[in-house]
Coordinates of C-alpha atoms (C1' of nucleotides) in Angstrom, one line a residue:
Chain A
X10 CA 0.0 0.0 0.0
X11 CA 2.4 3.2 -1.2
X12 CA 0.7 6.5 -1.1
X13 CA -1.5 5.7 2.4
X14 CA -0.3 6.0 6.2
X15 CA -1.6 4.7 9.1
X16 CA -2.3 6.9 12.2
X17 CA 0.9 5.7 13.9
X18 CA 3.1 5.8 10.8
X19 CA 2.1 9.6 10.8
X20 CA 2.1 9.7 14.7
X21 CA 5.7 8.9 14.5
X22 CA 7.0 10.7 11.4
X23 CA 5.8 13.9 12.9
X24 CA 6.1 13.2 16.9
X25 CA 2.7 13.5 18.1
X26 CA 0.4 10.8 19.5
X27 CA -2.2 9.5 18.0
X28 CA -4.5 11.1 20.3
X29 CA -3.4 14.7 19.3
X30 CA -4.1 13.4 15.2
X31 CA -7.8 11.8 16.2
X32 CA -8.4 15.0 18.4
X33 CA -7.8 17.0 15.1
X34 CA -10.2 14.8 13.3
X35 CA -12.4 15.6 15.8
X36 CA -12.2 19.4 15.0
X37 CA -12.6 18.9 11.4
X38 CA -9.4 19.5 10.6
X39 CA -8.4 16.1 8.6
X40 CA -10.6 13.7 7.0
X41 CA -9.1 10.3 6.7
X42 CA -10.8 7.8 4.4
X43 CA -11.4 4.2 6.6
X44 CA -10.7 0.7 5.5
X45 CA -13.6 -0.7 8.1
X46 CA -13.0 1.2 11.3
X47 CA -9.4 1.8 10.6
X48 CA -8.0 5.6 9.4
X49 CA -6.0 5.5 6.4
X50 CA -4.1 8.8 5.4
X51 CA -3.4 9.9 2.1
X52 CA -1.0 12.3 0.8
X53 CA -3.1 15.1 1.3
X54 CA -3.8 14.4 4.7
X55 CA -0.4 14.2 5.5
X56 CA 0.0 18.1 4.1
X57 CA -2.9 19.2 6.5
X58 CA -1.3 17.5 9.1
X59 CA 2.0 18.9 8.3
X60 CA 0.1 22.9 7.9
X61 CA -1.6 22.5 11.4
X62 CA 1.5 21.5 13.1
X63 CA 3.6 24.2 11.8
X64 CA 0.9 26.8 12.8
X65 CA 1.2 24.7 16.0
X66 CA 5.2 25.8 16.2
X67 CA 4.1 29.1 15.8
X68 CA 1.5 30.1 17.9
X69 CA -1.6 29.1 15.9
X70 CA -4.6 28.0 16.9
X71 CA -6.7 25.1 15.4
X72 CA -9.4 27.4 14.1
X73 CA -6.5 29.6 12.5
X74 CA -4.9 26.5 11.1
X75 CA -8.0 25.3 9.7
X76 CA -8.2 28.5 7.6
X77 CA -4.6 28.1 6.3
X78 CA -5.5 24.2 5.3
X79 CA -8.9 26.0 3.6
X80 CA -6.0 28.4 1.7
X81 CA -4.4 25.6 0.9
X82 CA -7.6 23.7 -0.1
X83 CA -10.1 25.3 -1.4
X84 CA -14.0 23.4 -1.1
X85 CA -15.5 26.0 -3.3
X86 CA -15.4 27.1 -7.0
X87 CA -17.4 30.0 -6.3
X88 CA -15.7 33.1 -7.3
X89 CA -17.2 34.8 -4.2
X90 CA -15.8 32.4 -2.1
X91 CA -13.1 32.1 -3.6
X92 CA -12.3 36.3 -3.4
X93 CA -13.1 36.5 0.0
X94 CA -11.0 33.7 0.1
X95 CA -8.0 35.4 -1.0
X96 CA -8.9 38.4 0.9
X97 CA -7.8 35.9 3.9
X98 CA -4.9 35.3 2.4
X99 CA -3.6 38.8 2.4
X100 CA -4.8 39.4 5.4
X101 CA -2.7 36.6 6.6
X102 CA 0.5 37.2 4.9
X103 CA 0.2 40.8 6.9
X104 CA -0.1 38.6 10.3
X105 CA 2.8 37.0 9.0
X106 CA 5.5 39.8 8.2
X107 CA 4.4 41.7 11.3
X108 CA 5.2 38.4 13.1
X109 CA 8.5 38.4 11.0
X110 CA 9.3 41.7 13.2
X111 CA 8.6 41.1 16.0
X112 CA 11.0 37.4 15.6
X113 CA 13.8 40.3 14.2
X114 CA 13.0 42.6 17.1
X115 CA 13.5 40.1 19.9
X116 CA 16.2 39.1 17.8
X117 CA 18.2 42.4 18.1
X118 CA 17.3 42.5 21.6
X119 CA 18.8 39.1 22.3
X120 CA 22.0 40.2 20.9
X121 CA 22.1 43.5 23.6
X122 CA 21.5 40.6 25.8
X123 CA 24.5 39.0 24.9
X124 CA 26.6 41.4 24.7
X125 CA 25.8 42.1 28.2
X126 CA 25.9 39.1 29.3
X127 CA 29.5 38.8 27.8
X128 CA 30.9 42.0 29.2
X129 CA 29.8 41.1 32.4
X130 CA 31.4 37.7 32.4
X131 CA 34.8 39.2 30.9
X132 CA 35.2 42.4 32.7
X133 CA 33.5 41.2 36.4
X134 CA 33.1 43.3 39.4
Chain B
X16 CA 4.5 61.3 39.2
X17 CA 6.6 60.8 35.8
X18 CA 8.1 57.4 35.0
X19 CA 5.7 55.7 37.2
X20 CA 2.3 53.9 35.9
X21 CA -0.4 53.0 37.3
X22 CA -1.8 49.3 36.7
X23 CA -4.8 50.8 34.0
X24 CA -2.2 53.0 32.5
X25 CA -0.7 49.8 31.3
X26 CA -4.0 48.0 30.5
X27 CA -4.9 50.8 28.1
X28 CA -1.6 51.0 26.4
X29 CA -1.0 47.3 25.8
X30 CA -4.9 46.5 25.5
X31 CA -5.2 44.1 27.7
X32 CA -6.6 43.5 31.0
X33 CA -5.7 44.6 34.7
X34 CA -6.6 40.9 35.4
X35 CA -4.0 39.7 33.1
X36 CA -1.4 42.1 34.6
X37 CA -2.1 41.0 38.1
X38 CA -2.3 37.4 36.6
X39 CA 1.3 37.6 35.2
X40 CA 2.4 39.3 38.9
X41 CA 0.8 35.8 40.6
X42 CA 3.3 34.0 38.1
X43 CA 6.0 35.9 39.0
X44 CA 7.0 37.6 35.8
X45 CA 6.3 41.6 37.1
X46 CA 7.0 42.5 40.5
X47 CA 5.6 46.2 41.0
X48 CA 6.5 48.4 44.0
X49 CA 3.5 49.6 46.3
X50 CA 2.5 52.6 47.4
X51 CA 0.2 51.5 50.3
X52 CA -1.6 48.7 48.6
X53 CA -1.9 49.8 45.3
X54 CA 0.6 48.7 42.9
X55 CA 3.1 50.9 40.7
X56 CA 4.6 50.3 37.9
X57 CA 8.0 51.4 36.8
X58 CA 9.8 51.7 33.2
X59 CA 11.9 48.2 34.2
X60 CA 8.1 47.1 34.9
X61 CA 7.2 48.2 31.6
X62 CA 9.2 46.7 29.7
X63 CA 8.8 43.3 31.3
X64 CA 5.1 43.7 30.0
X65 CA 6.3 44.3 26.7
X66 CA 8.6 41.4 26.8
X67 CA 5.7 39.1 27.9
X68 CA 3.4 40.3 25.6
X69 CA 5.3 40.0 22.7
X70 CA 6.0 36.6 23.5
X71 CA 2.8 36.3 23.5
X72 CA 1.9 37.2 20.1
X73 CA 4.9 35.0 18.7
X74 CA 3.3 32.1 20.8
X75 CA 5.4 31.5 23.6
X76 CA 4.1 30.2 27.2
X77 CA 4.8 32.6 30.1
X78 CA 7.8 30.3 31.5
X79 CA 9.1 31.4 28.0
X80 CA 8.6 34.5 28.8
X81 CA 9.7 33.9 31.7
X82 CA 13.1 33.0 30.4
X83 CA 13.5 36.0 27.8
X84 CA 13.0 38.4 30.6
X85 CA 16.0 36.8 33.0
X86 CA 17.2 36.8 29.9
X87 CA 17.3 40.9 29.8
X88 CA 17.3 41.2 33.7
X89 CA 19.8 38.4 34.9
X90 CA 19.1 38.0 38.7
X91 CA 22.7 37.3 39.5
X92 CA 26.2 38.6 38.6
X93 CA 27.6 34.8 38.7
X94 CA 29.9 34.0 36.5
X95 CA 28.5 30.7 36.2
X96 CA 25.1 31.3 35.9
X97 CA 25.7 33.8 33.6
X98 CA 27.4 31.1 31.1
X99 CA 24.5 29.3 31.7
X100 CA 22.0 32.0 30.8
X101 CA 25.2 32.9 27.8
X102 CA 23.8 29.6 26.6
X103 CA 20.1 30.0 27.7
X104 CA 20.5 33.2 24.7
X105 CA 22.4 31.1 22.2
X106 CA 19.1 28.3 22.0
X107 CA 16.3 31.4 22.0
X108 CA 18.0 32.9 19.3
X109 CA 18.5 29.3 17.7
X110 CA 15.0 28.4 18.2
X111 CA 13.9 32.0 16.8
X112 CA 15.5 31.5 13.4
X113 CA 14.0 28.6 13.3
X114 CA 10.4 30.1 13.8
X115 CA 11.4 33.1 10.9
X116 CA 12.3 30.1 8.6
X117 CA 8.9 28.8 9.6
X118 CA 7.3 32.1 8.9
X119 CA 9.0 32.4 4.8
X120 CA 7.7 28.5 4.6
X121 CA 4.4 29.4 5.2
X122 CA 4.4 32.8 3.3
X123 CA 5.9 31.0 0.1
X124 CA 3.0 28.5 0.4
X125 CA 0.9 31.6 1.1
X126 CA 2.0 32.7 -2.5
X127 CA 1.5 29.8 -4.3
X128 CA -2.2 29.2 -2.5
X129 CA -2.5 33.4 -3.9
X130 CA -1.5 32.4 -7.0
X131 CA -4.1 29.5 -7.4
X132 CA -7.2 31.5 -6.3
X133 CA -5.8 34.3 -8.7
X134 CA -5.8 31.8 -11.5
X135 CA -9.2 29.9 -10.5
X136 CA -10.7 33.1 -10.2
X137 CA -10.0 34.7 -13.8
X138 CA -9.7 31.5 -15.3
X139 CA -12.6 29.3 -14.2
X140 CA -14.3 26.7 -15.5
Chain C
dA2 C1' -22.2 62.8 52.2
dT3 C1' -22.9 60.3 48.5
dT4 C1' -21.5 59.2 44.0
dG5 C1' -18.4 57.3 40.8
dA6 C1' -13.9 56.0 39.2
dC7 C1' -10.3 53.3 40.3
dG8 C1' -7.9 50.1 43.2
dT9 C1' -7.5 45.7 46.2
dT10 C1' -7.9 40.4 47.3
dG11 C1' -10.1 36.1 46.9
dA12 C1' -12.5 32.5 44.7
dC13 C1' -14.7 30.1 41.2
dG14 C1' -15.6 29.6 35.9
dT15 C1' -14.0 28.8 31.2
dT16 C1' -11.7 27.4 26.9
dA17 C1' -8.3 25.2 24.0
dA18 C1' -5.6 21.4 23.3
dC19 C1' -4.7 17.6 24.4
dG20 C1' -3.6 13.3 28.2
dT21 C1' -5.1 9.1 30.2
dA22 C1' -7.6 5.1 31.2
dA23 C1' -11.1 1.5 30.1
dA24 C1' -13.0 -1.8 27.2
dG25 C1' -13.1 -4.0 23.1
dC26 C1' -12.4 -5.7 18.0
dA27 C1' -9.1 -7.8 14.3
dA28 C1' -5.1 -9.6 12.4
dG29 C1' -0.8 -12.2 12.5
dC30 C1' 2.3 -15.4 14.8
dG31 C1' 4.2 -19.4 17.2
Chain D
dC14 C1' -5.6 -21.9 19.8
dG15 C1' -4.2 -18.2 22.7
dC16 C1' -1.3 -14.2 22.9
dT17 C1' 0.4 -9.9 21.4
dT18 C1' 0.2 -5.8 18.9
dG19 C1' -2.3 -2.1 16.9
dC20 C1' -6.4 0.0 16.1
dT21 C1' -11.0 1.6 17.7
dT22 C1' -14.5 4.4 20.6
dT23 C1' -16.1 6.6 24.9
dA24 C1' -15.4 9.2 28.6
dC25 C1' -13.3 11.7 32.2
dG26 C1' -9.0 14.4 33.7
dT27 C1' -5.6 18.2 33.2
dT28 C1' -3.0 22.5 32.3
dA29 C1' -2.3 27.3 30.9
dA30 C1' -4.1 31.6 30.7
dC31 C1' -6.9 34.2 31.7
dG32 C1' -12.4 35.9 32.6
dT33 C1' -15.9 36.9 35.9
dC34 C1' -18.0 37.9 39.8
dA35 C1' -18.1 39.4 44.8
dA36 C1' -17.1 42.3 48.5
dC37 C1' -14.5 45.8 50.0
dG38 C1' -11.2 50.2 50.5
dT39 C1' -10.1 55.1 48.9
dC40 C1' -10.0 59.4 47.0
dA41 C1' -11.8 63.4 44.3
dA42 C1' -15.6 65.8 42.8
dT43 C1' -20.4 67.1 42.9

DNA sequence: ATTGACGTTGACGTTAACGTAAAGCAAGCG
DNA sequence: CGCTTGCTTTACGTTAACGTCAACGTCAAT
């Protein structure tokens, strides 16, 4: 079987349990296909999963992950939908270079911190 | 009184709540000075804020935040645990590059999910 | 002197994002 | 055949980060 996962084949590619990928199923967020009870994962499953737990690393809720995976994968053809769609999308990529900022502020201030840190290790007292 | 705030001073500026800056003194992360029971709030205070919430927006848990502001305001003038805190700096700013090379991931994918809409839009059928 | 704005300390409530434990089915292996 | 391993559902527990009262003090202004 190429192409499909199991739950604990993706559990352990990405290091979560299998709880935290059934609880997501839960929330909507991925739709396995079953072979009798059992969850199979397809490649495009595995991209969701892969979307929410970036958002996870930074900061994201589910519900905001759940709009990226809806950028990512569209359920409508409706050009409404679909502009308000990419209105999202902007608005997103704003949240996303103002987060860029403030990553390069605390940067900058880490590096004060460090050069603090170093003086006052070298030159004591 | 310059330099000093009260506790709704900060509320306002910041937008958030008084609860959540008494909340953050429970945890430890401000320590304000009193003027019979009512707390004030210096510029070091300040900043602290700042520091927390900013963590905040890049998704970090208070013991994070925690850890940036010892970070800023080392407690001791050990030579040791200032090494230790030298190396404390080194993994934060590790960890942060790896959140802004998180960020460009998820803006290139951004683009390309612009791109599709753009296309599906004009181009539909 | 009372009103109203602002402050205080508890104490309990809430939500998101899972963890954990119970109980059971299904397949493969010795 | 029984055992183990992996999957399933159901359900209750947990933690962080606050929100939301309640009950009270205090100071300036009307």
């Amino acid at each position: 079987m190429e192409n499909k996962f199991s739950i604990s084949d993706l559990a352990s590619e990405f290091q979560v349990t299998t709880r935290t990928i059934r609880f997501y199923e839960e929330k909507g967020l991925l739709t396995p296909v079953r072979r009798g009870s059992v969850r199979l994962y397809g490649p495009r499953e595995r991209v969701k999963l892969k979307l929410i737990l970036r958002g996870r690393r930074l900061g994201f809720s589910l519900d905001e992950s759940r709009d990226i995976i809806e950028m990512y994968d569209p359920e409508s053809e409706n050009v409404k939908q679909l502009q308000s769609l990419l209105e999202k999308i902007h608005e997103k990529q704003g949240q996303l270079e103002a987060q860029k900022k403030e990553v390069n502020s605390m940067l900058k201030d880490l590096k004060i911190a460090e050069k603090n840190c170093l003086d006052a290790i070298s030159h004591p007292g």
